[in-house]
Steps between C-alpha positions, in 0.01 A plus 500: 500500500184493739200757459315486863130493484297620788263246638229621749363245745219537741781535783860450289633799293847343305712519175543177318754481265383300167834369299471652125688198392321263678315195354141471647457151665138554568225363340132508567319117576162510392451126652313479811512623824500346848377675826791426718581691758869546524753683712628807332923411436735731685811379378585371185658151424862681505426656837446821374238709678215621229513884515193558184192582600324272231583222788171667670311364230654178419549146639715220321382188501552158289276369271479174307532480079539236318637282790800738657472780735487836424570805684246821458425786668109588542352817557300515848199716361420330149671197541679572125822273505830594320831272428808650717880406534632577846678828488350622176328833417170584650391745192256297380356429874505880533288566221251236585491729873463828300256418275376167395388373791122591522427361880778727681364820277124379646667489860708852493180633313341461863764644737639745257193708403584441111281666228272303297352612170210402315508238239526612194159322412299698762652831412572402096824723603839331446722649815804327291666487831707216399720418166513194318610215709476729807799711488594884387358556160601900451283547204193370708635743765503785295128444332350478897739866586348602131128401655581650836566847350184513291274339744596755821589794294837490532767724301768305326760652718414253727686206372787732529456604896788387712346303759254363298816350316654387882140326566471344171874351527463418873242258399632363196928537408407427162284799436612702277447944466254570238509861346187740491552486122504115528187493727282726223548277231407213717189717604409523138527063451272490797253788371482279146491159663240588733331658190479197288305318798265745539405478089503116548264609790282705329431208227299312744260788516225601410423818579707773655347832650720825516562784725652822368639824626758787448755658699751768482839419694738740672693555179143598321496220252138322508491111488191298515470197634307192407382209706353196414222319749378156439419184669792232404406101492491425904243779522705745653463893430868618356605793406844649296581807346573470184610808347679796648557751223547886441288680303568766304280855597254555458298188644214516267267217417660417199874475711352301756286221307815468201770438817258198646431366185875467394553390896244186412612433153831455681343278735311304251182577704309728267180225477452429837431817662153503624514870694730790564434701857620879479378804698254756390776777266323565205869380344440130635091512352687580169728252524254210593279616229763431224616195626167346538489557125768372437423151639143569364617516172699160542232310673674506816306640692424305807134522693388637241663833588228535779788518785791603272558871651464488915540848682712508751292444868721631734522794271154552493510438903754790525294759262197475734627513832764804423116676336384432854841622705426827325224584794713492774840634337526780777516239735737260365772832441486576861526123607788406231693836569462490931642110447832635264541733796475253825783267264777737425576525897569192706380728768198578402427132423627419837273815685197371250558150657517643842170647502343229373613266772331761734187458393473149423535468119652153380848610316561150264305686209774651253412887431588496158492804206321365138619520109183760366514276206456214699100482660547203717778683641317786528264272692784342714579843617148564595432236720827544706432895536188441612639245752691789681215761406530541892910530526481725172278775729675471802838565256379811358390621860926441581619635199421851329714423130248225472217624323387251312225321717150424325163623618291302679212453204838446277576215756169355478482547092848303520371241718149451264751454163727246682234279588361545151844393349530164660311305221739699255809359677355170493408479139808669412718228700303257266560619210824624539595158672867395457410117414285652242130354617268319219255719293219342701571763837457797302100466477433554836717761637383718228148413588629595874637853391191548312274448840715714704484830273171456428422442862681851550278642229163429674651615798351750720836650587542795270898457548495127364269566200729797404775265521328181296366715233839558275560091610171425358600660173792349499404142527187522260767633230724238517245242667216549467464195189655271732786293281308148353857415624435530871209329521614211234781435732269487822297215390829324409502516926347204590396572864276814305433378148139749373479540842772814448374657237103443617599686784733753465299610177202588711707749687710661210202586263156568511218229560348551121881434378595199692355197347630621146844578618515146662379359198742673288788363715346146426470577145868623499646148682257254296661646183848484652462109576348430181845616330669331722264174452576551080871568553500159732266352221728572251784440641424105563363465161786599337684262732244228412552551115903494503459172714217351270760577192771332667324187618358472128867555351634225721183252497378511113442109538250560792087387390275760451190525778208305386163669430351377786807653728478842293138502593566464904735762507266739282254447781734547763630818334117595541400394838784738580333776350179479638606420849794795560665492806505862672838687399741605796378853501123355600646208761726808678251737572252223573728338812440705825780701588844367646498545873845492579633298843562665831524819362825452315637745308336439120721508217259450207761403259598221694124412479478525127818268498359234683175502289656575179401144367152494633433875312745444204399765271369769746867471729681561158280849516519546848894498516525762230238737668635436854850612410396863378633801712313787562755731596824603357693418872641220268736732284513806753702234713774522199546856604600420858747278361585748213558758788724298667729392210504832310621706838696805526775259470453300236286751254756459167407161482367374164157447408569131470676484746229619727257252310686238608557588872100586578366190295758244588454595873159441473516155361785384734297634765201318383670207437634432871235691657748745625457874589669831533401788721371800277591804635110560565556281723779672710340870480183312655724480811682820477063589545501403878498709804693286712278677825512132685872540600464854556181405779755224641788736558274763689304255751816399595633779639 
C-alpha cells in the first residue's frame, strides 16, 4: 500500500507515492564535489520519461572511486551528491529538496517573502521552531502553543478552536489536537521552567530594587503585585514581576510587608534588596517601615538604608497638579460635559466638523473627553478644546440644548493652566517611561517642576499664584528635602557629574542652604564608595588567603624568602602607603564631563559598561543606584495585564492560576521582546474625533 505525500514546488504541485515496503537505495556521499555543469536527464536509461519533481533539482552524473565509474546524482544548488539506481525511489532526494538543502531555502527565502526570526543568541529566546533532527517533535509543539497562550493572553480554549486545529494540521499532518486541560498543565511546566531561570538569574546579582502596589479586580479580591528592577551583567535595565498574589482585607502594613517577604524568601532574594518604591498610603509607609527593620535587624540593609523607602514620583506628580485643577473646575465640567454631548451624535460631530471647515480651523486634532482621575488626560482634553475654542462658540450659536460653552475669562484661565501643564506632561512621560529610564533623569525634571510653580508663585497674575499656591504646598511636603537619591544618581551621569547637583541646588533651596546641602550629598556618596571600596577590599583578601593556603598545601617544599627579600617587600608595602593613588570616586568627578558624539541619544549605562574596568569599584555602585525606580509604573503595569486575564470571562479562575498567566506573560514577553496591546491602548483610539473624513466628505460635494 502507497501513502501519497504532497510535495510543493516553486511551479509543480504532485503526489508521490513512497513504497512502505521499499528498501532505500540512497545514500548520502560526503566525498567531494565537482562543478560540472550537466544537462538535466529527461528520460531514464529504460526510456521512461521522469515525472518527480526532485528531477528540478538534480543532475546524474559519473564519478570515479577507487578506479570504476560510478553513477550519482548531484544537487544543482549545494552540489550535495547521493548514490542512485535507475528507477529507484526518490524519498531520500525529496527530503534533501524539503529540508536539508540550505542553498535552495537561501534562494526561495528571496522570492518567497519567508519569515526570519532572531537567533536565539540575540533574543536569548528559544523559538523551538524545529524538533530534533528537524522534523515534528509534538511535545516541543505543545510547550511553544503552551508559551503562545501565556505570552498573548490567550484562554486555553484556544488549542481547542476549529480552525486553529485546520491551520495547525494544514501545515504539519502529523500534528496532533491538544486539549485545553492538556494545554494548562503544559502552561504550568513552562511557568516553573521559566521560574528556575529567573532564580539562576537572580544569583548573579547583586542588588535588586522593588516596586509595589495593590489592586482590587472585578471579582473584589485585592492582589498585589511585585516587580523586581535591576541591571543584569551586559548592563542592560530588566525588569520582571515577580509576585502576583491576593491579599487578604484588610491591606494593612503588616499584610502587605509579611506577603513580600514570604514572596522573596520564595525567591531566595531576601539579602539583596537595596530599595522598595510604593506610593504615598499611609498603609505602604507602614509597611516599608517594618521591613526596613527587618533587614536592619539582619544586617541587610543595603545603602545603609539611606534610599531603602522611595515615594512614588508620578504619584507625587499627580497629587499636585489635581491641587492645582481645583481652580478652574467650573471650567473643565463645562468643557468635559459639552465634548460627551458633540460624541453621542455622528451628526453633531459631522455639523461640529462643518463649521469648522468654514472658518478655517485645521480638523487632524482628535477632540477627545478625559478620565478625571487621569491629569494628563485632563490636560489632553484641554489643549484640543481650546483648539476649536472658535468652532465650540459658533456651535452653541446653532444649537440651543447646548449649554455648556465656557466664559471667555474661563477660556483664558483654561488656556493659562495648559501652558502651565506642559513641564508636568514632560516630567511625567519621564518618569512614567515604559523602558523604565535610569535614576539619573529624575534630578532635573523635578528641579524643572520646581521652577515652573515657583515661577507661577512670584507671578503678577493673581489667577496663576492662586493656582501655584496649593502646588507649592504640595511639592515642599513631599519635596521639599530633595531625595540624596536623586541627586546621587545625577552625578552617576557623566555628561553632568557636580555639575547637576551645583546647579539645580541653587534653584531648589535658598542661597544660605546650598553649599551644605551639596556637601551633604558628597558626604552621603563618599561614604557609599567607601563600603563599596571595604566590601571590594574584603572580598579579594579573602580570595588572596584561600589561594595563599592552597599554594602552601601543595608547595610545603618551596624556600622561605630571605631577609633581605622580606625587607624589599616591607618597603614596597610602604612606599604604597605613603604615595596612594586617588580612589575611583576622586578620578570620576575629577575627568571633565562626557560630551557625547553628534548628539546621539545617551544611554548612560552603556557608558558605565564600557568604563566599568577603568572605575572598577565606583561602576559596581553606579549599576546598583542607576537601576532604582522612582515610580510604581513598574507593578501598576501588572494590573493592565491582571485586567486583561481576570475579565468578565475568565473571573473563576484560581489565584494561581492567575499568578501564572500575568507573570509568565511578562517574562515570555521580556524574553523575545514581544508585546501585546493593553486595552489602554485601544480606548486611546476609541478618544478620536475622526473630524478629517468628515471635512473630506463635505468639500466634496
Amino acid at each position: 500500500m502507497s501513502t501519497p505525500i504532497e510535495v510543493e514546488d516553486e511551479n509543480v504541485n504532485a503526489s508521490i507515492a513512497i513504497e512502505e515496503s521499499q528498501s532505500v537505495h540512497l545514500e548520502e556521499e560526503d566525498g567531494e564535489t565537482v562543478n560540472e555543469d550537466i544537462e538535466e536527464p529527461g528520460l531514464s536509461k529504460a526510456g521512461r520519461k521522469r515525472k518527480s519533481p526532485v528531477w528540478k533539482h538534480f543532475v546524474e552524473i559519473e564519478v570515479q572511486e577507487k578506479g570504476k565509474v560510478v553513477p550519482k546524482v548531484e544537487c544543482k544548488h549545494c552540489k550535495k551528491r547521493y548514490k542512485y539506481v535507475d528507477g529507484g525511489p526518490t524519498s531520500t532526494l525529496l527530503l534533501h529538496v524539503k529540508s536539508k538543502c540550505a542553498a535552495l531555502k537561501k534562494e526561495r527565502g528571496k522570492t518567497q517573502g519567508m519569515l526570519n526570526f532572531e537567533s536565539q543568541e540575540s533574543t536569548n529566546f528559544s523559538l523551538g521552531i524545529s524538533g530534533p533532527g528537524g522534523g515534528y517533535d509534538h511535545a516541543k509543539n505543545r510547550e511553544i502553543m503552551a508559551k503562545m497562550i501565556i505570552a498573548h493572553e490567550l484562554p486555553f480554549a484556544f488549542v481547542e478552536y476549529t480552525w486553529f486545529n485546520i491551520l495547525m494540521k494544514y501545515n504539519n499532518h502529523m500534528f496532533q489536537k491538544v486539549s485545553r486541560q492538556t494545554i494548562k498543565k503544559e502552561c504550568m511546566k513552562v511557568f516553573e521552567s521559566e521560574r528556575e531561570k529567573m532564580k539562576k538569574w537572580f544569583k548573579d546579582i547583586s542588588k535588586i530594587s522593588l516596586t509595589s502596589d495593590c489592586w482590587t479586580s472585578n471579582t473584589s479580591v485585592g492582589y498585589m503585585s511585585l516587580t523586581a528592577q535591576y541591571v543584569d551583567a551586559n548592563w542592560k535595565l530588566q525588569k520582571r514581576i515577580i509576585s502576583f498574589i491576593d491579599l487578604a482585607p484588610p491591606h494593612s502594613g503588616e499584610v502587605i510587608s509579611d506577603g513580600i517577604l514570604d514572596c522573596l524568601m520564595k525567591w531566595g532574594i531576601q539579602d539583596k534588596i537595596g530599595t522598595i518604591t510604593l506610593d504615598n498610603a499611609s498603609s505602604n509607609d507602614r509597611a516599608a517601615y517594618l521591613l526596613k527593620s527587618n533587614f536592619e535587624g539582619r544586617d541587610k540593609l543595603h545603602f545603609g538604608g539611606l534610599f531603602f523607602h522611595v515615594r512614588c514620583c508620578a504619584h507625587i506628580l499627580n497629587l499636585i497638579v489635581q491641587d492645582g485643577l481645583k481652580v478652574i473646575k467650573e471650567c473643565l465640567f463645562k468643557i468635559r460635559e459639552g465634548v460627551k454631548y458633540l460624541r453621542k451624535s455622528p451628526s453633531k460631530l459631522f455639523k461640529f466638523g462643518e463649521i469648522a471647515i468654514a472658518h478655517g480651523v485645521e480638523t487632524k486634532r482628535s477632540l477627545c473627553s478625559d478620565v478625571q482621575t487621569r491629569w494628563n488626560s485632563t490636560h489632553r482634553m484641554l489643549k484640543s478644546a481650546l483648539h476649536y475654542k472658535t468652532v465650540i462658540h459658533q456651535y452653541a450659536m446653532r444649537d440651543p440644548n447646548y449649554e455648556w460653552e465656557p466664559k471667555d475669562v474661563e477660556w483664558d484661565e483654561a488656556g493659562k493652566i495648559c501652558k502651565f501643564l506642559e513641564v508636568f506632561v514632560e516630567a511625567t512621560n519621564i518618569f512614567s517611561g515604559t523602558t523604565y529610564p535610569t535614576a539619573n533623569l529624575f534630578l532635573v525634571e523635578t528641579y524643572n517642576v520646581k521652577k515652573e510653580i515657583c515661577e507661577a508663585y512670584r507671578s503678577s497674575d493673581e489667577f496663576l499664584r492662586k493656582m501655584s499656591k496649593p502646588m507649592f504646598e504640595k511639592f515642599e511636603k513631599y519635596w521639599g528635602e530633595v531625595g540624596v537619591l536623586m541627586a546621587v544618581a545625577s552625578i552617576f551621569d557623566p555628561r553632568f557629574k557636580l555639575a547637576s547637583v551645583q546647579y539645580t541646588f541653587r534653584e531648589l533651596y535658598q542661597e544660605y542652604e546650598v553649599v551644605d546641602r551639596i556637601k551633604e550629598v558628597t558626604d552621603h556618596l563618599r561614604a557609599l564608595y567607601e563600603k563599596y571600596a571595604k566590601a571590594v577590599v574584603n572580598s579579594l583578601n579573602s580570595n588572596a588567603a584561600t589561594s595563599t593556603s592552597s599554594m602552601e598545601e601543595t608547595s610545603t617544599s618551596s624556600e622561605a624568602l630571605s631577609a633581605a627579600q622580606s625587607r624589599i617587600f616591607a618597603f614596597i608595602k610602604e612606599m604604597n602607603g605613603e604615595s596612594r593613588s586617588k580612589s575611583d570616586l576622586e578620578v570620576y568627578l575629577e575627568e571633565p564631563p562626557f560630551v557625547p558624539e553628534g548628539g546621539r541619544p545617551f544611554d548612560v549605562l552603556v557608558w558605565w559598561c564600557q568604563n566599568c574596568s577603568k572605575f572598577p569599584i565606583l561602576s559596581k555602585l553606579a549599576k546598583d543606584v542607576l537601576c532604582i525606580p522612582v515610580t510604581t509604573v513598574a507593578s501598576e503595569s501588572a494590573f493592565s495585564a491582571g485586567g486583561r486575564v481576570l475579565d468578565d470571562y475568565r473571573s473563576s479562575l484560581s489565584k494561581d492560576m492567575v499568578e501564572l498567566l500575568v507573570c509568565g506573560g511578562d517574562w515570555l514577553r521580556a524574553a523575545s521582546k514581544s508585546t501585546v496591546l493593553t486595552l489602554q491602548q485601544l480606548a486611546k483610539e476609541e478618544e478620536q474625533l475622526e473630524v478629517e473624513i468628515a471635512m473630506k466628505n463635505l468639500s466634496m460635494s
